[in-house]
Coordinates of C-alpha atoms in Angstrom, one line a residue:
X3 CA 3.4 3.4 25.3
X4 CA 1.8 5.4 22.2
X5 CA -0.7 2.4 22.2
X6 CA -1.7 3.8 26.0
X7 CA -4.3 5.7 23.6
X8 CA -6.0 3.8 23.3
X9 CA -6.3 1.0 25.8
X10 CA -5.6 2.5 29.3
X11 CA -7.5 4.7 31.5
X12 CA -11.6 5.2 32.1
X13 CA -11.7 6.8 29.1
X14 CA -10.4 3.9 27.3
X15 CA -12.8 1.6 28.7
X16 CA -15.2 1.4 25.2
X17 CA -12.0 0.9 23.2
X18 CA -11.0 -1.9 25.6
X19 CA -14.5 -3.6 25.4
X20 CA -13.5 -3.8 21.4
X21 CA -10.5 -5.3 21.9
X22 CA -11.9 -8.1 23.8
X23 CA -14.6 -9.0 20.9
X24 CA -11.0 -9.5 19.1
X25 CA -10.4 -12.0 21.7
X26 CA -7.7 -10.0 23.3
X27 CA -6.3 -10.9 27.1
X28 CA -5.5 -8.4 29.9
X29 CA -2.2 -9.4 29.2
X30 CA -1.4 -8.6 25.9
X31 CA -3.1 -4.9 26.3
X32 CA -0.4 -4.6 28.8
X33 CA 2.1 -5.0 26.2
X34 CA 3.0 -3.0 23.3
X35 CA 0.8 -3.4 20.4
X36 CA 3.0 -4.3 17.1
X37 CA 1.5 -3.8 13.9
X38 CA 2.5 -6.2 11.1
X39 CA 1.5 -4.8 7.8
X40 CA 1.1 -7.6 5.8
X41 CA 0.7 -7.6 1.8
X42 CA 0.0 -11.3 1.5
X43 CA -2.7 -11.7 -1.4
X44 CA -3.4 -15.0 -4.0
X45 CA -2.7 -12.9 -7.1
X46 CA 1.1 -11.6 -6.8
X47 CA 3.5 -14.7 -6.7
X48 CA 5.8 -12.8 -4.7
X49 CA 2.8 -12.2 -1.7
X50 CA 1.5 -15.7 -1.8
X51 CA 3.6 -17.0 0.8
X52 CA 4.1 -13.9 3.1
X53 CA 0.9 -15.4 5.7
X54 CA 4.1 -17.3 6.4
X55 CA 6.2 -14.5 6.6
X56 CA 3.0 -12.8 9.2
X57 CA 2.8 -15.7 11.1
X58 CA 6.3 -16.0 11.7
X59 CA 6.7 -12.5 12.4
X60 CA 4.5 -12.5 15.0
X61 CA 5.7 -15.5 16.7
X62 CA 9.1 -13.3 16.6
X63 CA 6.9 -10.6 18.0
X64 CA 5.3 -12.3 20.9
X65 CA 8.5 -14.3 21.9
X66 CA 10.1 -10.4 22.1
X67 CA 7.0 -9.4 24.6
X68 CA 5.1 -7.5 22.1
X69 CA 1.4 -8.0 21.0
X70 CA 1.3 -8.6 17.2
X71 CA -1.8 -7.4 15.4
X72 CA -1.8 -8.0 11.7
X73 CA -3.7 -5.7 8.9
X74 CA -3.1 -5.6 5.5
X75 CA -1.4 -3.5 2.1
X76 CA -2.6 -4.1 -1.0
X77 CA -0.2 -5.2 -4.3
X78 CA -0.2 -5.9 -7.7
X79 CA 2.0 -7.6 -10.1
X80 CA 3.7 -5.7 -12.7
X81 CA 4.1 -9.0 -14.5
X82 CA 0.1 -9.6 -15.2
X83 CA -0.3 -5.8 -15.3
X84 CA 2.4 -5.3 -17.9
X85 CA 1.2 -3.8 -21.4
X86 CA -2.5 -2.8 -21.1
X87 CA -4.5 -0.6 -19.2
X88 CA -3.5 -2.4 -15.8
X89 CA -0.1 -1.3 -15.9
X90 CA -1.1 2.4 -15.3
X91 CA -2.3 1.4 -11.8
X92 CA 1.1 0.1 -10.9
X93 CA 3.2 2.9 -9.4
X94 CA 0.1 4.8 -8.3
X95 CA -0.5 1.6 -5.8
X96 CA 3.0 3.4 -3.9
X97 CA 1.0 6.2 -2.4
X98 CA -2.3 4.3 -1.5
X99 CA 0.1 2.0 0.5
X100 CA 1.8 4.5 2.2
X101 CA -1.5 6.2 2.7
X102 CA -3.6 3.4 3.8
X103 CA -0.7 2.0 5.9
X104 CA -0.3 5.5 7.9
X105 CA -4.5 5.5 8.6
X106 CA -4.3 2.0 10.1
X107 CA -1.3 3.2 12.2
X108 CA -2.3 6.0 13.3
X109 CA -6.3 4.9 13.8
X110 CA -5.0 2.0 16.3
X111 CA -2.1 3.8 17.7
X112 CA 0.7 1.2 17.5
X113 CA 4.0 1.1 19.1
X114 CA 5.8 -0.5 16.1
X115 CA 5.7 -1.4 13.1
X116 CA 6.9 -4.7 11.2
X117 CA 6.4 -4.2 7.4
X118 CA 6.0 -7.5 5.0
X119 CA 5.9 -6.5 1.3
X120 CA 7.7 -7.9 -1.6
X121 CA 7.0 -6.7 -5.5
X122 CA 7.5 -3.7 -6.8
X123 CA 5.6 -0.5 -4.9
X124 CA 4.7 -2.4 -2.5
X125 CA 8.5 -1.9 -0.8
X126 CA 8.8 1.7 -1.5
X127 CA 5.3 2.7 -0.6
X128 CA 5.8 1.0 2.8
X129 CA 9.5 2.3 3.1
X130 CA 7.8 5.6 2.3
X131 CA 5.1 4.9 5.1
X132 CA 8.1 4.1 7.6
X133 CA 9.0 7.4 7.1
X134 CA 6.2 9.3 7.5
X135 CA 5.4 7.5 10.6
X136 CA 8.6 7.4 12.6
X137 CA 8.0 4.6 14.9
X138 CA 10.2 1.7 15.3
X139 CA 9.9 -0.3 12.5
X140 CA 11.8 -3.4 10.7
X141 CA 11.5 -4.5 6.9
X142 CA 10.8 -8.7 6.3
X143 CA 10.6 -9.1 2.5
X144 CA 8.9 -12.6 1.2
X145 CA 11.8 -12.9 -0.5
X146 CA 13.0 -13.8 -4.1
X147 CA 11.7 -17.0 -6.7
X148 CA 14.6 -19.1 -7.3
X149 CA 15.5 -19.4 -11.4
X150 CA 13.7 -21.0 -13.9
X151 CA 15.5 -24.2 -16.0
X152 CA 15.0 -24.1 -19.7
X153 CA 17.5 -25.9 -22.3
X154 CA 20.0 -26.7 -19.6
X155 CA 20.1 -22.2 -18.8
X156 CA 19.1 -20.6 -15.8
X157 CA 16.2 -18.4 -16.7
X158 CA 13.9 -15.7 -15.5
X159 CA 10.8 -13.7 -16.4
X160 CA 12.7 -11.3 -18.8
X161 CA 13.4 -14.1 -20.8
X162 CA 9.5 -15.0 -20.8
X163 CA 8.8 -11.9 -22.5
X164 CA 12.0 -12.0 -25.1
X165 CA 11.0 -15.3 -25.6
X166 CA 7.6 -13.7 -26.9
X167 CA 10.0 -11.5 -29.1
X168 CA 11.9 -14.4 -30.9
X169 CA 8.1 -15.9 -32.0
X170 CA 7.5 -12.6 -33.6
X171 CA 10.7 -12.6 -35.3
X172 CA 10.1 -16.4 -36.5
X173 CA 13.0 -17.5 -34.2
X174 CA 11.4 -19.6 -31.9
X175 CA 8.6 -22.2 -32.7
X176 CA 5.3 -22.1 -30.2
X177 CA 6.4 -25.1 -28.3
X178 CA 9.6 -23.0 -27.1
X179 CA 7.7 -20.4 -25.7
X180 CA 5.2 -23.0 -24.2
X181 CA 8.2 -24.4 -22.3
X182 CA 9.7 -21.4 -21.4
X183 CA 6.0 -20.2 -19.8
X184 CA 5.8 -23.1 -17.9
X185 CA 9.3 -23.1 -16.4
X186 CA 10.6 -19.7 -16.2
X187 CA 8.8 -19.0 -13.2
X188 CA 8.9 -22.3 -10.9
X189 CA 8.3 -21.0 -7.2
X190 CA 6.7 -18.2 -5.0
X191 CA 8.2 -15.2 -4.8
X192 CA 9.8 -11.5 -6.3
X193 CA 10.9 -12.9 -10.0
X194 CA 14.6 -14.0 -9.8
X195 CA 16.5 -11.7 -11.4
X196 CA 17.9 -8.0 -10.2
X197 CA 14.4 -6.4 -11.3
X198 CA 12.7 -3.5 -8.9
X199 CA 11.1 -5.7 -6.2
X200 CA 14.8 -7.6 -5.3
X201 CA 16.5 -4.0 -6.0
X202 CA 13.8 -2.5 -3.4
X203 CA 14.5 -5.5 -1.0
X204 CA 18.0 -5.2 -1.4
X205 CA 18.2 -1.8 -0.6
X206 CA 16.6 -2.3 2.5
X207 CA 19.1 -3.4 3.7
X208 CA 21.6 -0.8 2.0
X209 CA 19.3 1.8 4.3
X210 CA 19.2 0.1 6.9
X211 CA 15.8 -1.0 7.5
X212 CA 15.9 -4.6 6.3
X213 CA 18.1 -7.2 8.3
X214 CA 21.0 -9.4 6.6
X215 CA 19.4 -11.1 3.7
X216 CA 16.2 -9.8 3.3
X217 CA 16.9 -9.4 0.0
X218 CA 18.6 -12.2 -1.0
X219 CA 17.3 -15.4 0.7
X220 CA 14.7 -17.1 -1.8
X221 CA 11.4 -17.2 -0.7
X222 CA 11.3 -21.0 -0.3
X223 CA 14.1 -21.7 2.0
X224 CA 13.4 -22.0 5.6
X225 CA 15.6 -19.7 6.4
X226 CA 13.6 -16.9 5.4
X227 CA 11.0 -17.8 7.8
X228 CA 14.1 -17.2 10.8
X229 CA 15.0 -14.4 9.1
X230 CA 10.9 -13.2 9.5
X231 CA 10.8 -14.7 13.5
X232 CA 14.5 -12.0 14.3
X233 CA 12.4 -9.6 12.0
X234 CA 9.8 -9.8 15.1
X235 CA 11.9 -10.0 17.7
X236 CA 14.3 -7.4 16.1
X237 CA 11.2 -4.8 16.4
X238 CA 11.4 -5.1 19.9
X239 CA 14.2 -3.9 20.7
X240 CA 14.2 -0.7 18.4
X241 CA 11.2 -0.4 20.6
X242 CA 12.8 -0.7 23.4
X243 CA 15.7 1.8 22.7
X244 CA 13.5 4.1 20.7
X245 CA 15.1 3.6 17.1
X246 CA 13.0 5.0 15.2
X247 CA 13.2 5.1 11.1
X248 CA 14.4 8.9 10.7
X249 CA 17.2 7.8 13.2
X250 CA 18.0 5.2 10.3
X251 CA 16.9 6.9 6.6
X252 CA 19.4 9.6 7.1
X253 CA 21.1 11.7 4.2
X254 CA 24.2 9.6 4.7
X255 CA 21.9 6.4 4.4
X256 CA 20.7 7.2 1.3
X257 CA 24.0 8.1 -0.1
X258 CA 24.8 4.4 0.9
X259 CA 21.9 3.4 -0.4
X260 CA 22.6 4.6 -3.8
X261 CA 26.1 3.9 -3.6
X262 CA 25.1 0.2 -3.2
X263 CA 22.8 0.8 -6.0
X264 CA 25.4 1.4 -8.2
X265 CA 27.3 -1.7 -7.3
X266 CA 24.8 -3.8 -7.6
X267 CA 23.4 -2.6 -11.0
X268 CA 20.1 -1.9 -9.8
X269 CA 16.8 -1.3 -11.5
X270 CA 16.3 2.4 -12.9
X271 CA 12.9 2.6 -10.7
X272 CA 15.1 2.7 -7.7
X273 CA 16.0 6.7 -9.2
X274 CA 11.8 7.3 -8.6
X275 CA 11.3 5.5 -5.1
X276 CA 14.7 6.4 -3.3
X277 CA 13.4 10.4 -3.8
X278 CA 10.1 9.5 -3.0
X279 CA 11.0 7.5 0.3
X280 CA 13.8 10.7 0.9
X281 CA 11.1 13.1 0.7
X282 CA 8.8 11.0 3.7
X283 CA 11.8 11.1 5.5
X284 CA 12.5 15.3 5.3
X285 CA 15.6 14.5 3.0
X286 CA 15.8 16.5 -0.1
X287 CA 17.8 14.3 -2.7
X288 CA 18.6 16.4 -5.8
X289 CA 18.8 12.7 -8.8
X290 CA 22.2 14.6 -10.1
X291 CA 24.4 13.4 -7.2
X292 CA 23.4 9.8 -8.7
X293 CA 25.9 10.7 -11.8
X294 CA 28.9 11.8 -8.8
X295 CA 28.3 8.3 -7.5
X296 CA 28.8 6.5 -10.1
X297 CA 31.4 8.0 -11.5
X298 CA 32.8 6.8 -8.0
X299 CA 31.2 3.7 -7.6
X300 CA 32.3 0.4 -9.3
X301 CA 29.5 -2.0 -10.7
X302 CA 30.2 -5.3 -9.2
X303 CA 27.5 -7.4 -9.9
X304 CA 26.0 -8.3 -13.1
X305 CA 22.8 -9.8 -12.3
X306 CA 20.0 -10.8 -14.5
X307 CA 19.0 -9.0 -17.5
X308 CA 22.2 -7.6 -16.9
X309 CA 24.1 -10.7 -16.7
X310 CA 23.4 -14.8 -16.0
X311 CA 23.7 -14.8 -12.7
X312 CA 21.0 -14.8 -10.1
X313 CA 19.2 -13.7 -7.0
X314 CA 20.4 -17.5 -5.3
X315 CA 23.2 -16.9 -7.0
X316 CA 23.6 -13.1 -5.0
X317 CA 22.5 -15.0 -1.7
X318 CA 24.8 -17.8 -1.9
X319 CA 27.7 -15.5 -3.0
X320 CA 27.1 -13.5 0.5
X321 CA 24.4 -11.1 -0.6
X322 CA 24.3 -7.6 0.2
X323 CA 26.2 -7.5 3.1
X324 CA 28.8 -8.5 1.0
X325 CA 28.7 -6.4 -1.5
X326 CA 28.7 -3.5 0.9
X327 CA 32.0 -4.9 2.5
X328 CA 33.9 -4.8 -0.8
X329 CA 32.8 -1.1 -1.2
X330 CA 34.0 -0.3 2.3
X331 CA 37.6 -1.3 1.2
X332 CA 37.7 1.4 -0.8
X333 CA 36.1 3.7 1.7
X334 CA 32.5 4.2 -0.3
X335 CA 29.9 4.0 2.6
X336 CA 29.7 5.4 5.5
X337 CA 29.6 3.1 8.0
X338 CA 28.9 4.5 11.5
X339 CA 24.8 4.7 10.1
X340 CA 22.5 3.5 12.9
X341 CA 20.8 0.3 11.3
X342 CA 17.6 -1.6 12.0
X343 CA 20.5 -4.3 13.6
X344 CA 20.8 -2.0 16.7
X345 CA 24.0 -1.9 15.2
X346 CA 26.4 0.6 12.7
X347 CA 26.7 -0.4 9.1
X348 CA 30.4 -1.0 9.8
X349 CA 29.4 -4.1 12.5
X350 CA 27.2 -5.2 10.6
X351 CA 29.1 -5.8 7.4
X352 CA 32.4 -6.5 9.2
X353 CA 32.6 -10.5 9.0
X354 CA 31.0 -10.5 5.6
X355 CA 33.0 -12.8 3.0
X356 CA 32.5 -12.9 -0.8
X357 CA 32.3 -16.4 -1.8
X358 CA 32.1 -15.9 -5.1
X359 CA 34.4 -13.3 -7.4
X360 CA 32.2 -13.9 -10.4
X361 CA 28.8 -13.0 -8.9
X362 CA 30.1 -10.0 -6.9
X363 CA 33.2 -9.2 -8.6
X364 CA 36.0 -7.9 -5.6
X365 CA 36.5 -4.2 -5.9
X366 CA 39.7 -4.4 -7.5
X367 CA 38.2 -6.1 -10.2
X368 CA 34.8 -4.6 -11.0
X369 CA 32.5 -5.5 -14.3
X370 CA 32.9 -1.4 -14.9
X371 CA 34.9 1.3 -12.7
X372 CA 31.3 3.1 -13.0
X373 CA 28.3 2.6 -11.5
X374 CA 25.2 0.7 -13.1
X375 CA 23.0 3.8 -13.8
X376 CA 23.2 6.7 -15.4
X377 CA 21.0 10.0 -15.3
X378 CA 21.3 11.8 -19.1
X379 CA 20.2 15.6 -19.8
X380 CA 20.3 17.1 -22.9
X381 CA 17.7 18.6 -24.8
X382 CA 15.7 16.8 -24.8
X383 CA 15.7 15.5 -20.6
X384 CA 16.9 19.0 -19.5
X385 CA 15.7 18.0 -16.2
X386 CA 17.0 14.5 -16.7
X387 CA 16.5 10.6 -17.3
X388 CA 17.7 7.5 -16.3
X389 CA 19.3 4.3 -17.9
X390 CA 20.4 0.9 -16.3
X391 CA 24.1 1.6 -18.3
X392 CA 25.3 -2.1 -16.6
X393 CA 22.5 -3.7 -19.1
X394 CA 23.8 -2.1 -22.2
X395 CA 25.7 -3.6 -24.3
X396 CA 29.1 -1.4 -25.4
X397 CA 28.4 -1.0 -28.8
X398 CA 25.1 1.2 -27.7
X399 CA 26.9 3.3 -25.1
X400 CA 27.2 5.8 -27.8
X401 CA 24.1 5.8 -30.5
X402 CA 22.9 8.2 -32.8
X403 CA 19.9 7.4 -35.4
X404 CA 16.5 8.8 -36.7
X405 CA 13.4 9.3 -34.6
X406 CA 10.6 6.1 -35.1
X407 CA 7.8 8.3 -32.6
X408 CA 4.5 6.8 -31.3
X409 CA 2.3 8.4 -29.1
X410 CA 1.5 5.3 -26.5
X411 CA 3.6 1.8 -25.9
X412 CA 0.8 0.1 -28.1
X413 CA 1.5 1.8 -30.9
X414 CA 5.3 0.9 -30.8
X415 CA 5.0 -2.6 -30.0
X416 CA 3.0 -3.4 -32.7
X417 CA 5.7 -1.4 -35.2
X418 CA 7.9 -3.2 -33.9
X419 CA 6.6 -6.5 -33.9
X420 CA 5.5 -5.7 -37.1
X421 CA 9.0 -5.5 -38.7
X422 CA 8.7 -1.6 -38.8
X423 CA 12.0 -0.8 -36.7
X424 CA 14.8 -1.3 -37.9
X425 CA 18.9 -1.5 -36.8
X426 CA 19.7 2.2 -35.5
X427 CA 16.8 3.5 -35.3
X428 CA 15.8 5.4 -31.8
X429 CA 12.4 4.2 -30.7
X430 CA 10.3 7.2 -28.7
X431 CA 7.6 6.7 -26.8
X432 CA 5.8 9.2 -25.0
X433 CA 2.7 11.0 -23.3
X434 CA 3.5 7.7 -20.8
X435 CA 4.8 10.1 -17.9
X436 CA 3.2 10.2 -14.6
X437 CA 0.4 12.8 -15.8
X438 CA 0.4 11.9 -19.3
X439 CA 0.1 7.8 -18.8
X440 CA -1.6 8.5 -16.3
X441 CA 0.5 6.2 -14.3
X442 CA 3.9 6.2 -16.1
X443 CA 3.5 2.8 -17.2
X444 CA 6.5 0.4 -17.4
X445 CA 7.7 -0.3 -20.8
X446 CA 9.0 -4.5 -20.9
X447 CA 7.0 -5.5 -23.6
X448 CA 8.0 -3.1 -26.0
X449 CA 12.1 -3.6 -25.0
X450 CA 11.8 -7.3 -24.2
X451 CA 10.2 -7.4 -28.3
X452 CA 13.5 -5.3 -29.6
X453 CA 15.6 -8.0 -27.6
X454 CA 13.6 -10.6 -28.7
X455 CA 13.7 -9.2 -32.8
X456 CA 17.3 -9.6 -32.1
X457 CA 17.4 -5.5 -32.4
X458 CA 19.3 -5.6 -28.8
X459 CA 22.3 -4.2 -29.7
X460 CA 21.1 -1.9 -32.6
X461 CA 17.8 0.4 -31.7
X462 CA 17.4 2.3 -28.4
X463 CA 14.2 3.5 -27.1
X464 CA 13.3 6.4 -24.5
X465 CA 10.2 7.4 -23.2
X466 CA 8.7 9.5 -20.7
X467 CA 7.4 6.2 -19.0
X468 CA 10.0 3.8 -17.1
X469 CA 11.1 0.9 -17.2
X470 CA 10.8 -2.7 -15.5
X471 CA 13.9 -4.0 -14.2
X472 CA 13.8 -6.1 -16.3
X473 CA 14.2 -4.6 -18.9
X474 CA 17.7 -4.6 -20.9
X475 CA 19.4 -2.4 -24.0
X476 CA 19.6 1.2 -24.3
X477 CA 16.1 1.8 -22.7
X478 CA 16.4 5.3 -21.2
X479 CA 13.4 6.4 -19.4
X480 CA 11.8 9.3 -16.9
X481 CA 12.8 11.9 -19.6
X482 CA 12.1 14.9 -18.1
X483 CA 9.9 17.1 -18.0
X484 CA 7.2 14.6 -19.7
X485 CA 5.4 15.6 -23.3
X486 CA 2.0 16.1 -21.2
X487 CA 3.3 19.0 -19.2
X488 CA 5.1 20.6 -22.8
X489 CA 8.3 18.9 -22.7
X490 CA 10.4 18.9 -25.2
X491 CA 10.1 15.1 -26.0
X492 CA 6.6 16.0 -27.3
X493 CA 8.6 18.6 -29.8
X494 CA 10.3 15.8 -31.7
X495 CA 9.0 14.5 -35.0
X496 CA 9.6 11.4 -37.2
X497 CA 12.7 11.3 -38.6
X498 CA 15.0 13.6 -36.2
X499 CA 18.2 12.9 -35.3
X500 CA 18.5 11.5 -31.4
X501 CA 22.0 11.6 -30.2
X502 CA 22.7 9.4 -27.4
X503 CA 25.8 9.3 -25.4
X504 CA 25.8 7.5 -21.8
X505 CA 29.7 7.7 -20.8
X506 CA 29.0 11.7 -21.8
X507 CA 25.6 11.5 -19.8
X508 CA 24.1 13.7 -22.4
X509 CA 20.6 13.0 -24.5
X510 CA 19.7 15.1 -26.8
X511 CA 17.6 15.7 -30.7
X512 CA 19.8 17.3 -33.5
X513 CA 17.4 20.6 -33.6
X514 CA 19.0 24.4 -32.9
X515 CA 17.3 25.8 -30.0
X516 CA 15.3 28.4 -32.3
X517 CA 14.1 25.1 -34.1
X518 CA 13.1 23.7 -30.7
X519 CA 11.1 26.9 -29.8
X520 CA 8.9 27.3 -33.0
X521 CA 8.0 23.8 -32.3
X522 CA 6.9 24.6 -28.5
X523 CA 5.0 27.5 -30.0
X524 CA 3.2 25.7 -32.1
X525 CA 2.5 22.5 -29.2
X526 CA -1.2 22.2 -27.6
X527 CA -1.9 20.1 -24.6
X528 CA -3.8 17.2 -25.3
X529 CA -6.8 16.2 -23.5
X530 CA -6.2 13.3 -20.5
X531 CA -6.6 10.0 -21.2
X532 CA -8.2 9.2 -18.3
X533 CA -11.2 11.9 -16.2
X534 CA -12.5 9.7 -14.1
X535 CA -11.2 7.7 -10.9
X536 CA -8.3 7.7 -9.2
X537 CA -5.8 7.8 -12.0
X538 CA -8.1 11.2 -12.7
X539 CA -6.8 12.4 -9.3
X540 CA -3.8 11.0 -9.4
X541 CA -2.9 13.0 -12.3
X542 CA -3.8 15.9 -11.3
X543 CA -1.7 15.6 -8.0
X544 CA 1.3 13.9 -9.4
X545 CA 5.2 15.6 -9.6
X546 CA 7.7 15.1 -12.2
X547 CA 9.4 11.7 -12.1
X548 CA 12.6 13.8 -11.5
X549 CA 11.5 14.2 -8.0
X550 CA 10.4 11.0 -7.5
X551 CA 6.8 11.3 -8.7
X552 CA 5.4 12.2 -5.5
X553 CA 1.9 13.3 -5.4
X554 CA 1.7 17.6 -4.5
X555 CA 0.8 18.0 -0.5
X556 CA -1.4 21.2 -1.3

């Protein structure tokens, strides 16, 4: 046992007198010690339930003959974070997870691992630590908030912030909103719609690491706490026959991975954490094999901001597993993939059923023969960027219209809250990249405020920041490389020409390429925003968000 380390021998003697001032029996050092990581805090909705998840985990754990021995990861909420400074320490939390979580491993020398997260960067950071580590290891999400009610409609967190929108614009009195805040969000857990946490969670189990449902059984039901007490047991007997992550997060997996990505119409932050969680994992995953997916890959599922349907509604339908078997009828996955099971991807998904054509449309009738993102170059992304294509509406798949440019999200959202934006214009935000930001800071309230100015299907808006999931419209983000590193999206001015076309993949400003040069001539770097802290240093180690925006090793 690696956890021998640390608990057997002479040597070992002062590290066993610390285990018993934990309480610890001569028995359970003779097992092996399982680490649960546990993000459970009181501030994220989606982690105030997972000391339920823990506690059920290690029951699993100790009913398997393991010790379980819980420490914790830290989260935050995108949804309080979202539009002010808070937001920029959002997808920095990724690597402090992965970092912390491989200290505490590594410090205590555990024999597995059973990882609780839910919200966003929580998932990937601890997918991301999974990899580093390479001991056996199982995924237990705390599972997804069931759907608001308001006016008779299922509703969701996206609509909170369009809702906000629809005041500005003078469509909706301050009582609507009021009843919309106090019912679009009515239990614990990752907010209901497809947005990055349930994308993360389901692709857990698209990898492999997550067992059936773990991203799709709401965070209230019982069942998720069985699903937490097999988690625990599950872990076990990786342990046992030594499957270790690598042996899971494959090349091939995350091919599937994104295949099912595709299908299910994902968020477009899966396109930074599946490179980052690759790159942990020794798998090199170049974001243009995304566009060869989809062109393959059918979207079947048009969740919420996509669609009307929700994450109950996904679980209820036959969730991911499901999914995964209508893409295997058409030969899409490859499904002789170790899993966190013990079992292939093709036993796994064998005997599951789609119960519901609408939700999860069968292959032969998909919402779109093409996937639900898209990855755009052009001139002005020659290195790329990334829409959700499933949650734009047709009449936008193909936009051209003059440059409205603002040099932070503030500045936008008050323009366009403000009336300033009008039908076709092309929205650009930037300096919000991973350097620039610092922290390439999500971008809802600005899109959830064109939506809600009823501007939906008229202005687009890209950005060297991303996107929340749930964001909707022509939103195309991670533009690439980012205005604080010279890009050409600092190069464009008020009034240019953007030319969007998504079936084309192509992005691009209406400027010759002598045009584009003066202007890069004549470009200075600006001073950071931020020179102190960890967003000082996180800047200053941070990659493009083409590759993931993993922070430099050297």
């Amino acid at each position: 046992m690696k956890s021998d380390a640390v608990k057997t021998g002479m040597q070992q003697a002062p590290h066993r007198s610390l285990f018993n001032a934990l309480g610890m029996t001569k028995e359970e050092l003779e097992r092996p010690l399982v680490g649960i990581v546990c993000s459970y805090n009181e501030i994220v909705p989606g982690h105030m339930n997972l000391d339920k998840i823990a506690d059920a985990v290690k029951m699993g754990v100790a009913m398997a003959g393991g010790t379980p021995i819980m420490f914790p990861a830290i989260a935050v909420c995108d949804g309080i974070a979202m539009g002010h400074i808070g937001m920029k320490y959002s997808l920095v939390t990724r690597d402090l997870i992965a970092d912390s979580t491989e200290c505490m491993a590594l410090a205590h020398q555990f024999d597995a691992l059973v990882m609780i997260p839910n919200c966003d960067k929580n998932v990937p950071g601890l997918l991301m630590a999974a990899a580093r580590l390479n001991i056996p290891t199982v995924f237990v999400s705390g599972g997804p908030m069931l759907a608001g009610h308001v006016k008779g409609e299922k509703r969701s967190l996206s609509s909170m912030f369009e809702a906000v929108g629809s005041y500005a614009a003078g469509s909706m009195t301050e009582d609507d909103v009021t009843e919309f805040e106090n019912k679009v969000c009515p239990t614990c857990g990752s907010c209901s719609g497809m947005y990055t946490a349930n994308s993360m969670n389901c692709l857990t189990e698209a990898i492999g690491m997550g067992l059936r449902g773990n991203g799709t059984i709401p965070a209230v039901y019982s069942e998720r706490i069985k699903l937490a007490k097999h988690a625990g047991m599950k872990v076990m007997e990786l342990y046992r026959n030594n499957i270790r992550p690598r042996d899971i997060m494959t090349k091939d997996a995350f091919m599937n991975a994104l295949t099912v990505d595709m299908a299910l119409g994902c968020s477009t932050n899966t396109m930074l954490h599946l490179p980052a969680i690759a790159h942990e994992a020794g798998v090199e995953i170049d974001m243009d094999v995304a566009n060869e997916i989809s062109a393959r890959t059918p979207n079947l599922c048009h969740l919420a901001p996509a669609g009307y349907t929700y994450m109950e509604d996904l679980n209820e339908a036959g969730g991911v597993y499901a999914v995964m078997n209508e893409l295997s009828k058409k030969g899409l996955l490859k499904t002789d993939l170790i899993t966190a099971t013990g079992k292939t991807v093709g036993e796994n998904i064998a005997n599951a059923v789609n119960r519901d054509p609408e939700t999860i449309r069968p292959i032969e009738n998909p919402y779109s023969e093409t996937g639900g993102i898209a990855v755009l170059k052009g001139n002005i992304a020659p290195d790329g960027s990334v829409v959700k294509r499933s949650a734009v509406v047709p009449e936008m798949m193909v936009h051209s219209g003059p440059a409205r440019v603002f040099e932070c999200e503030e500045d936008a959202i008050a323009a366009i809250k403000g009336g300033k934006i009008v039908a076709g214009d092309v929205v650009v935000i930037r300096y919000e990249g991973p350097k620039g930001g610092p922290g390439m800071r999500e971008m809802l309230n600005p899109t959830s405020a064109i939506a809600g100015m009823g501007l939906g299907s008229s202005v687009a808006l890209i950005t060297d920041g991303r996107f929340s999931g749930a964001s909707r419209g022509a939103s195309i983000g991670h533009v690439c490389p980012e205005a604080a590193v010279g890009g050409p999206i600092a190069l464009i001015e008020e009034g240019d020409t953007i030319e969007i076309n998504i079936p084309a993949n192509t992005l691009n400003v209406r400027l010759s390429d002598a045009e584009l040069a003066e202007r890069k001539a004549k470009w200075q770097p600006r001073e950071p925003k931020v020179k102190t802290g960890y967003l000082a240093r996180y800047a200053k180690l941070v990659t493009d968000s083409c590759h993931g925006a993993v922070l430099k090793s050297e």
